[in-house]
Amino acid sequence: MLSVINHKDKVYQDKNFEAYVKVLSIEKNFYAIYTGYEDGSFYELINLNIDKKLKEVYKARELDRWVLIKIDGNNINKKEITLYDEDLNRTAKRVEENSYNPTKRPWYEMAISSGNRAIKTAPYKFSHIDSFGITFSKELSGSKNVVSVDFLIEDFKNIFKDNINQETMDMFLFKKDGTIISSITKDDDLLASFFEKNKDLEKFENANIVNVKDKKYIVQIEKLNNSENDDYIILFADYKKIIAPYFSQTFNLILSLFIVCLMMIPLIIYFSKIIVAPIFKLVQESKKIKDRKYDSISKVDSSILEVSILSNAFLDMSKSIYEYQQSLEEKVEQRTKELNIKNEELFKLSITDKLTGLYNRVKLDSVLQENMSLSLRYGNIFSVIIIDIDFFKKINDNFGHQVGDDVLKECSYILSKNIRNVDTLGRWGGEEFLVVCPETLKNGAKDLAIKLNKAIKLHKFSTYPHSVTISVGVASCSVKDLNYDDIISNADKALYEAKNNGRDRVEVF
């Protein structure tokens, strides 16, 4: 996901800041997100709350939450460190000497040589905190720039030390070659001694009893699925210490059972005559509760007061369960409806531009990919229209951003009212809009573009006193186009031609 939303060009790196903050806020085990650039530039955001030691390392205050590290490839001997609080207010900024070159780091080299595939490193210990982690990296679309995430693995000892008996058990986190990553043990040589006679790890997927260093152990190995199929956990349980308590408990239990049986024989004979029959009847009635046959439950008559009380309790309980079940089903149904409504609202927010109410870049990418797939599979023709508001910067500079926002919203409304039902309109970015026209040839898209151009030009804006014009670029897919980026590029070229030819016009690629 980061490789999609990340701006791959260095000049736009500051636009990644809020996206990095959101990801680190949501994913509590993410330590840092950063991008290394081909020229040696570097852009990293670190979550200071991941470890108290980080605030000492970066000279942060108690209220500081984020640290942003920037290295400019044109001045690689310096690095800029900026601190931010929880509300993203800058609290400090300084420049320090730098010896770090991202292009020489393993994560950068592995990502560049991976063929544009995401890679992850083996677990390693972080330099600034006492924890292990993994780095995930991916090259940004052939740009020789790499985005990475440091993923924090919770400390092995903290996870397991409270869940095993350290007097009787030893545990190791290790690689397939026997390298120990972490351990909870009193005998550091135990794992090496085990490997001397046991090479087949799959044999120990289920617990086995083995002799290691003249001592009997119960051993089980579990492969970790979150690694490169190379990491394992092994548990050694001291056989004698584990089994010893059970021998004593078993003897005491057998003796107790024998005494109880001797005492119960006369009582069993007596109560079997008086209680067994009504209790058996109660059992039958209780099964009706289990089977939800509440309307067929009847009272059990007995000369024993306790049995009668129990029977009445069964009747009351069955009635309460039935009423509660009905109430619960109604609540579940209501909550399900409310949840579905909220899910629909969240989905709409995820694909909608907040200012204009149009589809955002995420939705437009999805629609473009869908149309491109249909084109490649069935030969369907579709067109795209890129629209740019002429001299929009002057509107913002001369009349303020509020008027600029009003112009964007009213343009969005006009465009949405003049496209066809089958077309998809969205905000492509800034003052640019994109229309995807399925099953539409180039001439049809051009006619629609001219219509949109006229509609904007004739509109009287509520807060902007002048008329607004737009430049429009049109392009259609062809047999040479293998992805929608090619079509967007062609439409961009047509848009630039419209601007170069005087603006307020439609050009077709």
Coordinates of N, CA and C in Angstrom, one line a residue, residues 348-449:
K348 N -17.6 4.7 1.6 CA -17.8 5.9 0.8 C -16.8 6.9 1.1
L349 N -16.4 7.1 2.4 CA -15.4 8.0 2.8 C -14.1 7.7 2.2
S350 N -13.8 6.3 2.1 CA -12.5 5.9 1.6 C -12.2 6.2 0.2
I351 N -13.3 6.4 -0.6 CA -13.2 6.6 -2.0 C -13.7 8.0 -2.5
T352 N -13.9 8.9 -1.5 CA -14.5 10.2 -1.8 C -13.5 11.3 -1.4
D353 N -13.4 12.3 -2.3 CA -12.6 13.5 -2.0 C -13.4 14.4 -1.0
K354 N -12.8 14.7 0.1 CA -13.5 15.4 1.2 C -14.0 16.8 0.7
L355 N -13.3 17.5 -0.1 CA -13.7 18.9 -0.4 C -14.8 18.9 -1.5
T356 N -14.6 18.1 -2.5 CA -15.6 18.2 -3.7 C -16.7 17.2 -3.6
G357 N -16.5 16.2 -2.8 CA -17.5 15.1 -2.8 C -17.4 14.2 -4.0
L358 N -16.5 14.4 -4.9 CA -16.3 13.5 -6.0 C -15.4 12.3 -5.6
Y359 N -15.3 11.3 -6.5 CA -14.4 10.2 -6.2 C -13.0 10.7 -6.1
N360 N -12.2 10.0 -5.3 CA -10.8 10.3 -5.1 C -9.9 9.5 -6.0
R361 N -8.6 9.7 -5.8 CA -7.6 9.0 -6.7 C -7.7 7.5 -6.5
V362 N -8.0 7.0 -5.3 CA -8.1 5.5 -5.1 C -9.2 4.9 -5.9
K363 N -10.4 5.6 -5.9 CA -11.5 5.0 -6.7 C -11.2 5.2 -8.2
L364 N -10.6 6.3 -8.6 CA -10.3 6.5 -10.1 C -9.3 5.4 -10.5
D365 N -8.3 5.1 -9.7 CA -7.4 4.0 -10.1 C -8.1 2.7 -10.3
S366 N -9.0 2.4 -9.4 CA -9.8 1.2 -9.5 C -10.6 1.1 -10.8
V367 N -11.3 2.2 -11.1 CA -12.1 2.3 -12.3 C -11.2 2.2 -13.6
L368 N -10.1 2.9 -13.6 CA -9.2 2.8 -14.7 C -8.7 1.3 -14.9
Q369 N -8.3 0.7 -13.8 CA -7.8 -0.7 -13.9 C -8.9 -1.6 -14.5
E370 N -10.1 -1.4 -14.0 CA -11.3 -2.2 -14.5 C -11.5 -2.1 -16.0
N371 N -11.5 -0.8 -16.4 CA -11.7 -0.6 -17.9 C -10.5 -1.1 -18.7
M372 N -9.3 -1.0 -18.1 CA -8.1 -1.5 -18.8 C -8.2 -3.0 -19.0
S373 N -8.6 -3.7 -17.9 CA -8.8 -5.1 -18.0 C -9.8 -5.6 -19.0
L374 N -10.9 -4.9 -19.1 CA -11.9 -5.2 -20.1 C -11.4 -4.9 -21.5
S375 N -10.6 -3.9 -21.6 CA -10.0 -3.6 -23.0 C -9.0 -4.6 -23.4
L376 N -8.1 -5.1 -22.5 CA -7.1 -6.1 -22.8 C -7.8 -7.4 -23.1
R377 N -8.9 -7.7 -22.4 CA -9.5 -9.1 -22.5 C -10.5 -9.1 -23.7
Y378 N -11.3 -8.1 -23.9 CA -12.4 -8.1 -24.9 C -12.2 -7.1 -26.0
G379 N -11.2 -6.3 -25.9 CA -11.0 -5.2 -26.9 C -11.9 -4.0 -26.8
N380 N -12.5 -3.9 -25.6 CA -13.4 -2.7 -25.4 C -12.6 -1.4 -25.4
I381 N -13.2 -0.4 -26.1 CA -12.5 0.9 -26.2 C -13.0 1.8 -25.1
F382 N -12.1 2.5 -24.4 CA -12.6 3.5 -23.4 C -11.7 4.7 -23.6
S383 N -12.2 5.9 -23.1 CA -11.5 7.1 -23.2 C -11.4 7.8 -21.8
V384 N -10.4 8.7 -21.7 CA -10.2 9.4 -20.5 C -10.1 10.9 -20.8
I385 N -10.7 11.7 -20.0 CA -10.6 13.2 -20.1 C -10.0 13.8 -18.9
I386 N -8.9 14.5 -19.1 CA -8.2 15.2 -18.0 C -8.5 16.7 -18.1
I387 N -9.0 17.3 -17.0 CA -9.5 18.7 -17.0 C -8.6 19.5 -16.0
D388 N -8.2 20.6 -16.4 CA -7.4 21.5 -15.5 C -8.0 22.9 -15.5
I389 N -8.3 23.4 -14.3 CA -8.8 24.8 -14.2 C -7.7 25.8 -14.6
D390 N -8.0 26.7 -15.6 CA -7.0 27.6 -16.0 C -6.7 28.7 -14.9
F391 N -5.4 29.0 -14.7 CA -5.0 30.0 -13.8 C -5.6 29.9 -12.4
F392 N -5.8 28.7 -11.9 CA -6.4 28.5 -10.6 C -5.5 29.1 -9.5
K393 N -4.2 29.1 -9.7 CA -3.3 29.6 -8.7 C -3.6 31.1 -8.5
K394 N -3.9 31.8 -9.6 CA -4.2 33.2 -9.4 C -5.5 33.5 -8.7
I395 N -6.4 32.6 -8.8 CA -7.7 32.7 -8.0 C -7.4 32.6 -6.5
N396 N -6.6 31.6 -6.2 CA -6.2 31.4 -4.8 C -5.4 32.7 -4.3
D397 N -4.4 33.1 -5.1 CA -3.5 34.2 -4.7 C -4.3 35.5 -4.5
N398 N -5.2 35.8 -5.5 CA -5.9 37.1 -5.5 C -7.2 37.1 -4.7
F399 N -7.8 36.0 -4.5 CA -9.1 36.0 -3.8 C -9.1 35.1 -2.5
G400 N -8.1 34.4 -2.3 CA -8.0 33.5 -1.1 C -8.4 32.1 -1.3
H401 N -8.0 31.2 -0.4 CA -8.2 29.8 -0.6 C -9.7 29.4 -0.5
Q402 N -10.5 30.2 0.3 CA -11.9 29.9 0.5 C -12.6 30.0 -0.9
V403 N -12.3 31.1 -1.6 CA -12.9 31.3 -2.9 C -12.4 30.2 -3.9
G404 N -11.1 29.9 -3.7 CA -10.6 28.8 -4.6 C -11.3 27.5 -4.3
D405 N -11.6 27.2 -3.0 CA -12.3 26.0 -2.7 C -13.8 26.0 -3.3
D406 N -14.4 27.2 -3.2 CA -15.7 27.4 -3.8 C -15.7 27.1 -5.3
V407 N -14.7 27.6 -6.0 CA -14.6 27.3 -7.4 C -14.4 25.8 -7.7
L408 N -13.6 25.2 -6.9 CA -13.4 23.7 -7.1 C -14.7 23.0 -6.9
K409 N -15.5 23.3 -5.8 CA -16.7 22.7 -5.5 C -17.8 22.9 -6.6
E410 N -17.9 24.2 -7.1 CA -18.9 24.5 -8.1 C -18.5 23.8 -9.4
C411 N -17.2 23.8 -9.8 CA -16.8 23.1 -11.0 C -17.1 21.6 -10.9
S412 N -16.9 21.0 -9.7 CA -17.2 19.6 -9.5 C -18.7 19.4 -9.8
Y413 N -19.5 20.3 -9.2 CA -21.0 20.1 -9.4 C -21.4 20.2 -10.9
I414 N -20.8 21.2 -11.6 CA -21.1 21.4 -13.0 C -20.7 20.2 -13.8
L415 N -19.5 19.8 -13.6 CA -19.0 18.6 -14.4 C -19.9 17.4 -14.1
S416 N -20.2 17.1 -12.9 CA -21.0 15.9 -12.5 C -22.4 16.0 -13.2
K417 N -22.9 17.2 -13.4 CA -24.3 17.3 -14.0 C -24.2 17.2 -15.5
N418 N -23.0 17.3 -16.1 CA -23.0 17.3 -17.6 C -22.3 16.0 -18.1
I419 N -21.9 15.1 -17.3 CA -21.4 13.8 -17.8 C -22.5 12.8 -17.9
R420 N -22.2 11.7 -18.6 CA -23.3 10.7 -18.7 C -23.3 9.8 -17.5
N421 N -24.4 9.0 -17.4 CA -24.6 8.1 -16.2 C -23.5 7.1 -16.2
V422 N -23.0 6.7 -17.4 CA -22.0 5.6 -17.4 C -20.6 6.1 -17.1
D423 N -20.4 7.4 -17.2 CA -19.1 8.0 -16.9 C -18.7 8.1 -15.5
T424 N -17.4 8.1 -15.1 CA -17.0 8.2 -13.8 C -16.1 9.5 -13.7
L425 N -16.5 10.4 -12.8 CA -15.8 11.7 -12.6 C -15.2 11.7 -11.2
G426 N -13.9 12.2 -11.1 CA -13.3 12.3 -9.8 C -12.2 13.4 -9.9
R427 N -11.8 13.7 -8.7 CA -10.7 14.7 -8.5 C -9.4 14.0 -8.6
W428 N -8.6 14.4 -9.7 CA -7.3 13.7 -10.0 C -6.2 14.2 -9.1
G429 N -6.4 15.5 -8.6 CA -5.4 16.1 -7.8 C -5.3 17.6 -8.0
G430 N -5.3 18.4 -6.9 CA -5.2 19.8 -7.0 C -6.4 20.4 -7.7
E431 N -6.2 21.1 -8.8 CA -7.3 21.6 -9.6 C -7.6 20.8 -10.9
E432 N -7.1 19.5 -10.9 CA -7.3 18.6 -12.0 C -8.4 17.6 -11.7
F433 N -9.2 17.3 -12.7 CA -10.3 16.4 -12.6 C -10.1 15.3 -13.7
L434 N -10.6 14.1 -13.5 CA -10.5 13.1 -14.5 C -11.9 12.4 -14.8
V435 N -12.2 12.2 -16.0 CA -13.5 11.5 -16.4 C -13.1 10.3 -17.2
V436 N -13.6 9.1 -16.7 CA -13.4 7.9 -17.4 C -14.7 7.5 -18.2
C437 N -14.5 7.4 -19.5 CA -15.7 7.2 -20.4 C -15.6 5.8 -21.0
P438 N -16.4 4.8 -20.4 CA -16.3 3.4 -20.9 C -17.1 3.3 -22.2
E439 N -16.6 2.4 -23.0 CA -17.3 2.1 -24.3 C -17.4 3.4 -25.2
T440 N -16.4 4.2 -25.1 CA -16.5 5.5 -25.8 C -15.2 5.7 -26.7
L441 N -15.5 6.0 -28.0 CA -14.4 6.3 -28.9 C -13.9 7.7 -28.7
K442 N -12.8 8.0 -29.4 CA -12.2 9.3 -29.2 C -13.1 10.5 -29.5
N443 N -13.8 10.4 -30.6 CA -14.7 11.5 -31.0 C -15.8 11.7 -30.0
G444 N -16.4 10.7 -29.5 CA -17.4 10.8 -28.5 C -16.9 11.5 -27.2
A445 N -15.7 11.1 -26.8 CA -15.0 11.8 -25.6 C -14.8 13.2 -25.9
K446 N -14.4 13.5 -27.1 CA -14.1 14.9 -27.5 C -15.4 15.8 -27.4
D447 N -16.5 15.2 -27.9 CA -17.7 15.9 -27.9 C -18.1 16.2 -26.4
L448 N -17.9 15.2 -25.5 CA -18.2 15.4 -24.1 C -17.3 16.5 -23.5
A449 N -16.0 16.5 -23.9 CA -15.1 17.4 -23.4 C -15.5 18.9 -23.8

